[in-house]
mmCIF file of N, CA and C in Angstrom:
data_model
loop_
_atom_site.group_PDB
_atom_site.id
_atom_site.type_symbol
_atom_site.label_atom_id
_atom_site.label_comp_id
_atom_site.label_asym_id
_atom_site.label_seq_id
_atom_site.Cartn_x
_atom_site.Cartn_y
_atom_site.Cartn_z
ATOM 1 N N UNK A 99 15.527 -91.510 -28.891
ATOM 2 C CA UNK A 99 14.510 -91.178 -27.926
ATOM 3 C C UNK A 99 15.219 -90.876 -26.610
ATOM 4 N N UNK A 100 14.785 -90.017 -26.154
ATOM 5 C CA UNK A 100 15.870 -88.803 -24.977
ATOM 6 C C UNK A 100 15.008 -89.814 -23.763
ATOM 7 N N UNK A 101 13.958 -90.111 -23.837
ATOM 8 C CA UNK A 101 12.960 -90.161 -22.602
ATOM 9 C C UNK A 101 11.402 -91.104 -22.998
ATOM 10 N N UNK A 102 11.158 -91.382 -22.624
ATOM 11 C CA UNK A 102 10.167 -92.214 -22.325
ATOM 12 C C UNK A 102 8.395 -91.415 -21.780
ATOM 13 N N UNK A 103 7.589 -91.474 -22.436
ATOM 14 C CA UNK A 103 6.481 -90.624 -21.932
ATOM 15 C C UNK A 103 5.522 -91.402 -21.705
ATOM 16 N N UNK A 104 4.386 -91.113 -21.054
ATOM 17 C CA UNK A 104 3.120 -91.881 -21.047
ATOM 18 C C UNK A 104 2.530 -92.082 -22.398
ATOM 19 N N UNK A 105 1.947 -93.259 -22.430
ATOM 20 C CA UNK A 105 1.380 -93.512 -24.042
ATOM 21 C C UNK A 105 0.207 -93.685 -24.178
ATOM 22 N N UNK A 106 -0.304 -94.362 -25.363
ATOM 23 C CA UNK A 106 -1.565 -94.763 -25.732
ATOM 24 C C UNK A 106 -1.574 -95.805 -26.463
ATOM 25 N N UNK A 107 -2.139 -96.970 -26.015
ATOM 26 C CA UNK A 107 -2.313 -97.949 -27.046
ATOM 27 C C UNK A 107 -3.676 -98.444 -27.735
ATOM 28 N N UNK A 108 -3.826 -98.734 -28.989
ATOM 29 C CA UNK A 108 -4.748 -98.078 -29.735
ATOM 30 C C UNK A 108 -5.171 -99.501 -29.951
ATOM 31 N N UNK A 109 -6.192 -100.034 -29.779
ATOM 32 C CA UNK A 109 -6.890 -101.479 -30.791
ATOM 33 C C UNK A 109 -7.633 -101.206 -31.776
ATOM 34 N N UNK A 110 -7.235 -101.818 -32.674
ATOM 35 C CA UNK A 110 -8.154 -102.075 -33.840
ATOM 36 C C UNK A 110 -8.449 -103.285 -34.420
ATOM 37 N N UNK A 111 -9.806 -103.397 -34.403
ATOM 38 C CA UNK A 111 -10.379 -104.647 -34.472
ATOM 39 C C UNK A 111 -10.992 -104.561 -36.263
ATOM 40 N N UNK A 112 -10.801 -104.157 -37.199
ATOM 41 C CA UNK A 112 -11.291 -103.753 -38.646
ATOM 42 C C UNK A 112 -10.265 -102.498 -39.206
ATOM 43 N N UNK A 113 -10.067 -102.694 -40.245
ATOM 44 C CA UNK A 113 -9.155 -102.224 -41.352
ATOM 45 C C UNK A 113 -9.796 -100.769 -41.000
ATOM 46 N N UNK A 114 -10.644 -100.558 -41.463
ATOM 47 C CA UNK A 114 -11.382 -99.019 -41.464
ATOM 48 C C UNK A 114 -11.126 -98.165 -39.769
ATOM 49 N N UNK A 115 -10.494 -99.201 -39.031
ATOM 50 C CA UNK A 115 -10.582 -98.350 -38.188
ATOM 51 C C UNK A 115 -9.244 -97.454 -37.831
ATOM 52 N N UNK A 116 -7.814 -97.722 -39.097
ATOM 53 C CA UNK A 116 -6.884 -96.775 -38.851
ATOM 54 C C UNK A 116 -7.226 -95.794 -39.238
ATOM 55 N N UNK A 117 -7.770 -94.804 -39.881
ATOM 56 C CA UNK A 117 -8.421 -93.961 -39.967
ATOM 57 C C UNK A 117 -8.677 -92.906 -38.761
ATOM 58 N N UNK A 118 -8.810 -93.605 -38.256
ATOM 59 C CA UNK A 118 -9.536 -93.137 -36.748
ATOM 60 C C UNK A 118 -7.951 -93.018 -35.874
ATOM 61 N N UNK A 119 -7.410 -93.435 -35.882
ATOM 62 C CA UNK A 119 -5.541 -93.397 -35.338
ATOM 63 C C UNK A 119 -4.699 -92.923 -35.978
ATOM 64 N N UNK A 120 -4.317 -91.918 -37.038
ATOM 65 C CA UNK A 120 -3.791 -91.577 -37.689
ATOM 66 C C UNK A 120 -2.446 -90.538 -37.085
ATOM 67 N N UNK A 121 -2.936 -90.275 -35.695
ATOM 68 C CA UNK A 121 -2.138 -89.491 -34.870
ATOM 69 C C UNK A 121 -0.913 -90.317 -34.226
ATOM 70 N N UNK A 122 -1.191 -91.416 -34.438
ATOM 71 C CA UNK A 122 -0.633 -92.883 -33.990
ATOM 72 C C UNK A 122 1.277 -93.072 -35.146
ATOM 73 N N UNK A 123 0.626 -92.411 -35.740
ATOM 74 C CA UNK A 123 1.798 -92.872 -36.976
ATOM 75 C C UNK A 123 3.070 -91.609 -36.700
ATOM 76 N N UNK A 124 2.365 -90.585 -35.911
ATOM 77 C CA UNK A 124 3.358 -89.608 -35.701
ATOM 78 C C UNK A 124 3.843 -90.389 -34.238
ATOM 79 N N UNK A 125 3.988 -91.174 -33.897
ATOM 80 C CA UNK A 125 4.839 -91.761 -32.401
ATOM 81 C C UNK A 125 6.360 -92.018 -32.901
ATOM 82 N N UNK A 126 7.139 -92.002 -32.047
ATOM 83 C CA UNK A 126 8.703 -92.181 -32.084
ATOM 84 C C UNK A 126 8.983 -93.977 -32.382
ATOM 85 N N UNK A 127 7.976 -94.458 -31.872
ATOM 86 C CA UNK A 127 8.027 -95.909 -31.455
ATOM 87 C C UNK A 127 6.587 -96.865 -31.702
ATOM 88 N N UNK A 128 6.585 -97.340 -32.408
ATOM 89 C CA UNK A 128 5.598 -98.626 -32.963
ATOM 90 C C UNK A 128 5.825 -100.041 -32.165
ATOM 91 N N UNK A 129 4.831 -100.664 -31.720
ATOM 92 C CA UNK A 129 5.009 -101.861 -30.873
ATOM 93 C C UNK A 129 4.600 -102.682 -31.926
ATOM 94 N N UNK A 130 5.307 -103.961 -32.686
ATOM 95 C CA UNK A 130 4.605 -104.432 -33.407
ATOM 96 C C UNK A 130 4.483 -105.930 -32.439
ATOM 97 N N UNK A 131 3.502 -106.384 -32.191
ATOM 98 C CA UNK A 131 3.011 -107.553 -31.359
ATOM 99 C C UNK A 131 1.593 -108.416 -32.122
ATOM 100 N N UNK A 132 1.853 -107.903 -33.878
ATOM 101 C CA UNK A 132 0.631 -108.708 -34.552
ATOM 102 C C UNK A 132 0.369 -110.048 -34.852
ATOM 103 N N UNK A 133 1.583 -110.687 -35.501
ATOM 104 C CA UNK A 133 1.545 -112.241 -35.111
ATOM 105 C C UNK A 133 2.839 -112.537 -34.551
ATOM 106 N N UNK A 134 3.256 -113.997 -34.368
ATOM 107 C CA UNK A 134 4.851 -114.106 -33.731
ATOM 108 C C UNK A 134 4.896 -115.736 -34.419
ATOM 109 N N UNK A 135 5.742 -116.328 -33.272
ATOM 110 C CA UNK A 135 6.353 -117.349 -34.040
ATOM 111 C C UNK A 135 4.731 -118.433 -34.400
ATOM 112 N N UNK A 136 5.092 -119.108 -35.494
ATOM 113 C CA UNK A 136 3.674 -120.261 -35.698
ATOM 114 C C UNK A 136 3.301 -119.452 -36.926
ATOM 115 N N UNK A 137 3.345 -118.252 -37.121
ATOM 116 C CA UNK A 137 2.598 -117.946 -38.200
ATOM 117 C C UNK A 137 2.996 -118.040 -39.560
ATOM 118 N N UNK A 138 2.805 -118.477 -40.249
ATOM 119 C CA UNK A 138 2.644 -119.170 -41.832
ATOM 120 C C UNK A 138 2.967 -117.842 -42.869
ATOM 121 N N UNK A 139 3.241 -117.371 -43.822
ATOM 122 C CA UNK A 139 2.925 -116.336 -44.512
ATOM 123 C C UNK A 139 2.456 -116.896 -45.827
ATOM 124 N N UNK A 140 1.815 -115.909 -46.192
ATOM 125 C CA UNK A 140 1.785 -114.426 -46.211
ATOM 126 C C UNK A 140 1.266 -113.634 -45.213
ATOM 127 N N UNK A 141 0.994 -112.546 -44.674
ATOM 128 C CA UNK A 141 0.042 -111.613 -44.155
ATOM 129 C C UNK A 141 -1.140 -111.148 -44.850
ATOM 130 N N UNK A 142 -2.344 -111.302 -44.130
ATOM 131 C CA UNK A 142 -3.868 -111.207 -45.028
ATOM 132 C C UNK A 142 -4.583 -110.670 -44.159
ATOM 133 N N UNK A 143 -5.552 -110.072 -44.587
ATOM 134 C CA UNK A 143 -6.635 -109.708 -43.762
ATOM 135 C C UNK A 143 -6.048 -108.326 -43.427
ATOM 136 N N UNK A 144 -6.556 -108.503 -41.990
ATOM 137 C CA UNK A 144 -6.311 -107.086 -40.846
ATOM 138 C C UNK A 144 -4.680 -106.684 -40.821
ATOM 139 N N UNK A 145 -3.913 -107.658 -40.359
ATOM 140 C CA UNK A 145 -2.702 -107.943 -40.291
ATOM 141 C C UNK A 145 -2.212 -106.935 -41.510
ATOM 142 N N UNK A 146 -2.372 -107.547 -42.799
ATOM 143 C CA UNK A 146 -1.587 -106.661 -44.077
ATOM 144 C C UNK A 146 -2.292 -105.436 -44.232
ATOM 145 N N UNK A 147 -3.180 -105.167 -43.960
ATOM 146 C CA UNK A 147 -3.453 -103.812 -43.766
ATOM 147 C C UNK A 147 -3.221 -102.884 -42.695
ATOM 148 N N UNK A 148 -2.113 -103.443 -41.287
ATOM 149 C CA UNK A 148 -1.982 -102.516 -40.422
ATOM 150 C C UNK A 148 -0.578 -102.290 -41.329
ATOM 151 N N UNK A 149 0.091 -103.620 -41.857
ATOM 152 C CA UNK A 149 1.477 -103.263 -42.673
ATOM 153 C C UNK A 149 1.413 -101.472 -43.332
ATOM 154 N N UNK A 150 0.020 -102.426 -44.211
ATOM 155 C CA UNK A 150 0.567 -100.973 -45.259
ATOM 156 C C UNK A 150 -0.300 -99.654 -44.897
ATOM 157 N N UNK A 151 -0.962 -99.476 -43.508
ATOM 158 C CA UNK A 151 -0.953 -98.254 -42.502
ATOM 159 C C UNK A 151 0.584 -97.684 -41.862
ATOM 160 N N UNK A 152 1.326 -98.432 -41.436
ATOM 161 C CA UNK A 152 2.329 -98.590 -40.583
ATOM 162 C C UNK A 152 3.561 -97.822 -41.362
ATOM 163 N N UNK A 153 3.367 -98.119 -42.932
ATOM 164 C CA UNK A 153 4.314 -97.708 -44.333
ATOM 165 C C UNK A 153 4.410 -95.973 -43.933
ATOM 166 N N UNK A 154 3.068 -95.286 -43.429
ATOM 167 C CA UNK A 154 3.230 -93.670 -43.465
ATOM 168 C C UNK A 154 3.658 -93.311 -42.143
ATOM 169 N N UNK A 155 4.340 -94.189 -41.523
ATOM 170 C CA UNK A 155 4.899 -93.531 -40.361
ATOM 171 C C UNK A 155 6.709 -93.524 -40.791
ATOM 172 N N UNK A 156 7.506 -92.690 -39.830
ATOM 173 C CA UNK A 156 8.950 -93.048 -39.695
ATOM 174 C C UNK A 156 9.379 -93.533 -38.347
ATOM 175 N N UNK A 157 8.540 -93.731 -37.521
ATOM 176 C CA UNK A 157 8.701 -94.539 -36.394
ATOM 177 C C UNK A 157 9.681 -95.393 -36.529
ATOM 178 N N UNK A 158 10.336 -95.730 -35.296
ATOM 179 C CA UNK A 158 10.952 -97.351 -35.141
ATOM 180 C C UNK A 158 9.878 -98.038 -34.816
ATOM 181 N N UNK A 159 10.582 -99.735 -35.441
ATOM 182 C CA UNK A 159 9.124 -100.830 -34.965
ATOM 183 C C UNK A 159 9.870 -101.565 -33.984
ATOM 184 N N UNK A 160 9.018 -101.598 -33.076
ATOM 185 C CA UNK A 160 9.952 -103.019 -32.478
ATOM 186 C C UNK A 160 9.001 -104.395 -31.925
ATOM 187 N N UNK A 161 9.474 -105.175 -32.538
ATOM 188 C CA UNK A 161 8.961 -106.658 -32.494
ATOM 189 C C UNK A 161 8.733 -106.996 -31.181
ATOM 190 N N UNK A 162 7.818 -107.708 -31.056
ATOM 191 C CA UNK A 162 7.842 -108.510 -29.367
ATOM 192 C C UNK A 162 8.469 -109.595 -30.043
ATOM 193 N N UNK A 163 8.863 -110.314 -30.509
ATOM 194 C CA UNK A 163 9.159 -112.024 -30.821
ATOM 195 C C UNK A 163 9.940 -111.598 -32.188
ATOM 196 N N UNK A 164 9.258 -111.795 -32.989
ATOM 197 C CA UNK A 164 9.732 -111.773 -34.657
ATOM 198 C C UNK A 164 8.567 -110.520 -35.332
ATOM 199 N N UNK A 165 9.460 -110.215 -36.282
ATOM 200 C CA UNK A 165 8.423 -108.802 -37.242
ATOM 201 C C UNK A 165 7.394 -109.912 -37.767
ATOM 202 N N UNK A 166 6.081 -109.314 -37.770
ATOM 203 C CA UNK A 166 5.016 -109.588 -37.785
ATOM 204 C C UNK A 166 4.801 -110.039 -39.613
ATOM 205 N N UNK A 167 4.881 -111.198 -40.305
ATOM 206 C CA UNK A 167 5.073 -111.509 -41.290
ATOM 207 C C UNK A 167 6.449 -112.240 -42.017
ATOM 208 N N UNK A 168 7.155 -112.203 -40.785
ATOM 209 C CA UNK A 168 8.213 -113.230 -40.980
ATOM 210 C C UNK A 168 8.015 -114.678 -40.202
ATOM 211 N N UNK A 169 8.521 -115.577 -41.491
ATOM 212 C CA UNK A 169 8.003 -117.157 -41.408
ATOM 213 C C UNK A 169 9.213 -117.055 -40.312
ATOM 214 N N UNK A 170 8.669 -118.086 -39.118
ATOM 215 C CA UNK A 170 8.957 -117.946 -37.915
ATOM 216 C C UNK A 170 9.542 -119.012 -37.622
ATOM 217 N N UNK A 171 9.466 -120.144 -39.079
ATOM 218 C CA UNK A 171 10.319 -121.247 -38.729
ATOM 219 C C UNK A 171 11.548 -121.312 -40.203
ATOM 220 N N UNK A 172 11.280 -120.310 -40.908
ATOM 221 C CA UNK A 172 12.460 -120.057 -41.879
ATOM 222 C C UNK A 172 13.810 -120.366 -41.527
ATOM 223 N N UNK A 173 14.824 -120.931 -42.306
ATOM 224 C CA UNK A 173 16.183 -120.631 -41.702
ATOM 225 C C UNK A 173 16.721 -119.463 -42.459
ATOM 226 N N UNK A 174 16.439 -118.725 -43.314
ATOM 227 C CA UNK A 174 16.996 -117.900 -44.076
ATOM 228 C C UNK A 174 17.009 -116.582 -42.938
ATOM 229 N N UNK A 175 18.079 -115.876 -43.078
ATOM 230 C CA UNK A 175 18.110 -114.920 -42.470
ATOM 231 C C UNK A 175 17.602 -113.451 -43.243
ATOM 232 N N UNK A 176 16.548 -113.274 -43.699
ATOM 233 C CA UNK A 176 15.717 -112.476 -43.947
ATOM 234 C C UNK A 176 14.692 -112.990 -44.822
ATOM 235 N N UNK A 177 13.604 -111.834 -44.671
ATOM 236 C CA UNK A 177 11.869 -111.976 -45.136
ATOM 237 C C UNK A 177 11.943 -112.190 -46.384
ATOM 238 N N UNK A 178 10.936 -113.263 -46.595
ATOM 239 C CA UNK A 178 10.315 -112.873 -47.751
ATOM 240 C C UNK A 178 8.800 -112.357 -47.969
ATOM 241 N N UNK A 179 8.277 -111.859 -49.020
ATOM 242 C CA UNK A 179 7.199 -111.734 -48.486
ATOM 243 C C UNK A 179 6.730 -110.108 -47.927
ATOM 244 N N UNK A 180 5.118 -110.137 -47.880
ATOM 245 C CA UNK A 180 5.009 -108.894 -46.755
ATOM 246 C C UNK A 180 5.039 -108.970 -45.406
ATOM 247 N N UNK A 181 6.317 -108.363 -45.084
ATOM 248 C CA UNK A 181 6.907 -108.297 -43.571
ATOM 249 C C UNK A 181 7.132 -106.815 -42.993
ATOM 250 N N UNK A 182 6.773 -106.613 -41.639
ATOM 251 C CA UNK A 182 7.221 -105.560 -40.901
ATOM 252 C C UNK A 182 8.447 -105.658 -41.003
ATOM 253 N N UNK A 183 9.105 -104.290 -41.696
ATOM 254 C CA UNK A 183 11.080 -104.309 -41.583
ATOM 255 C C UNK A 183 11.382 -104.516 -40.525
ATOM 256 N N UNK A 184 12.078 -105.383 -40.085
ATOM 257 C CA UNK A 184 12.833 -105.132 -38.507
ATOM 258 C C UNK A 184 13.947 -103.766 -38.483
ATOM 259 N N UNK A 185 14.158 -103.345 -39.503
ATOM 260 C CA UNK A 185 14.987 -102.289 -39.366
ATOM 261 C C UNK A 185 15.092 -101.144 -40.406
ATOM 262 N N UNK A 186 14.999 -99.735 -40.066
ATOM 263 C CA UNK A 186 14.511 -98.879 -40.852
ATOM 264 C C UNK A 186 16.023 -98.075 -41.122
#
């Protein structure tokens, strides 16, 4: 990424509503900020369905804390489980 542009950040509050953001998946850059440390896995609900929205992009993701589906008190140094890749 050469530069930095003004953005858009998109909420979705229901599964049905990526649909409606699909223009979203063509961005250079994905903020993933869905759960962080404390969270338990698996990923369910809303959460595993932004995962496997998130699958048709080639974006980079980048974590605020930890990828969104990694056990946050694991010692293993990688996911198990459905996890946002930290690295593509």
């Amino acid at each position: 990424m050469a530069s930095a542009a003004p953005g858009t950040v998109h909420v979705v509050e229901t599964a049905d509503q990526f649909a409606e953001h699909g223009d979203a998946l063509t961005a250079d850059l994905l903020v993933d900020a869905m759960v962080g440390t404390g969270f338990k896995p698996p990923l369910k609900g809303l959460a595993k369905s932004a995962l496997e929205w998130v699958k048709g992009s080639r974006a980079l993701i980048l974590a605020v804390d930890l990828p969104s589906g990694w056990a946050a008190d694991a010692t293993a140094a990688g996911a198990v489980g459905w996890c946002f890749q930290p690295m593509r």
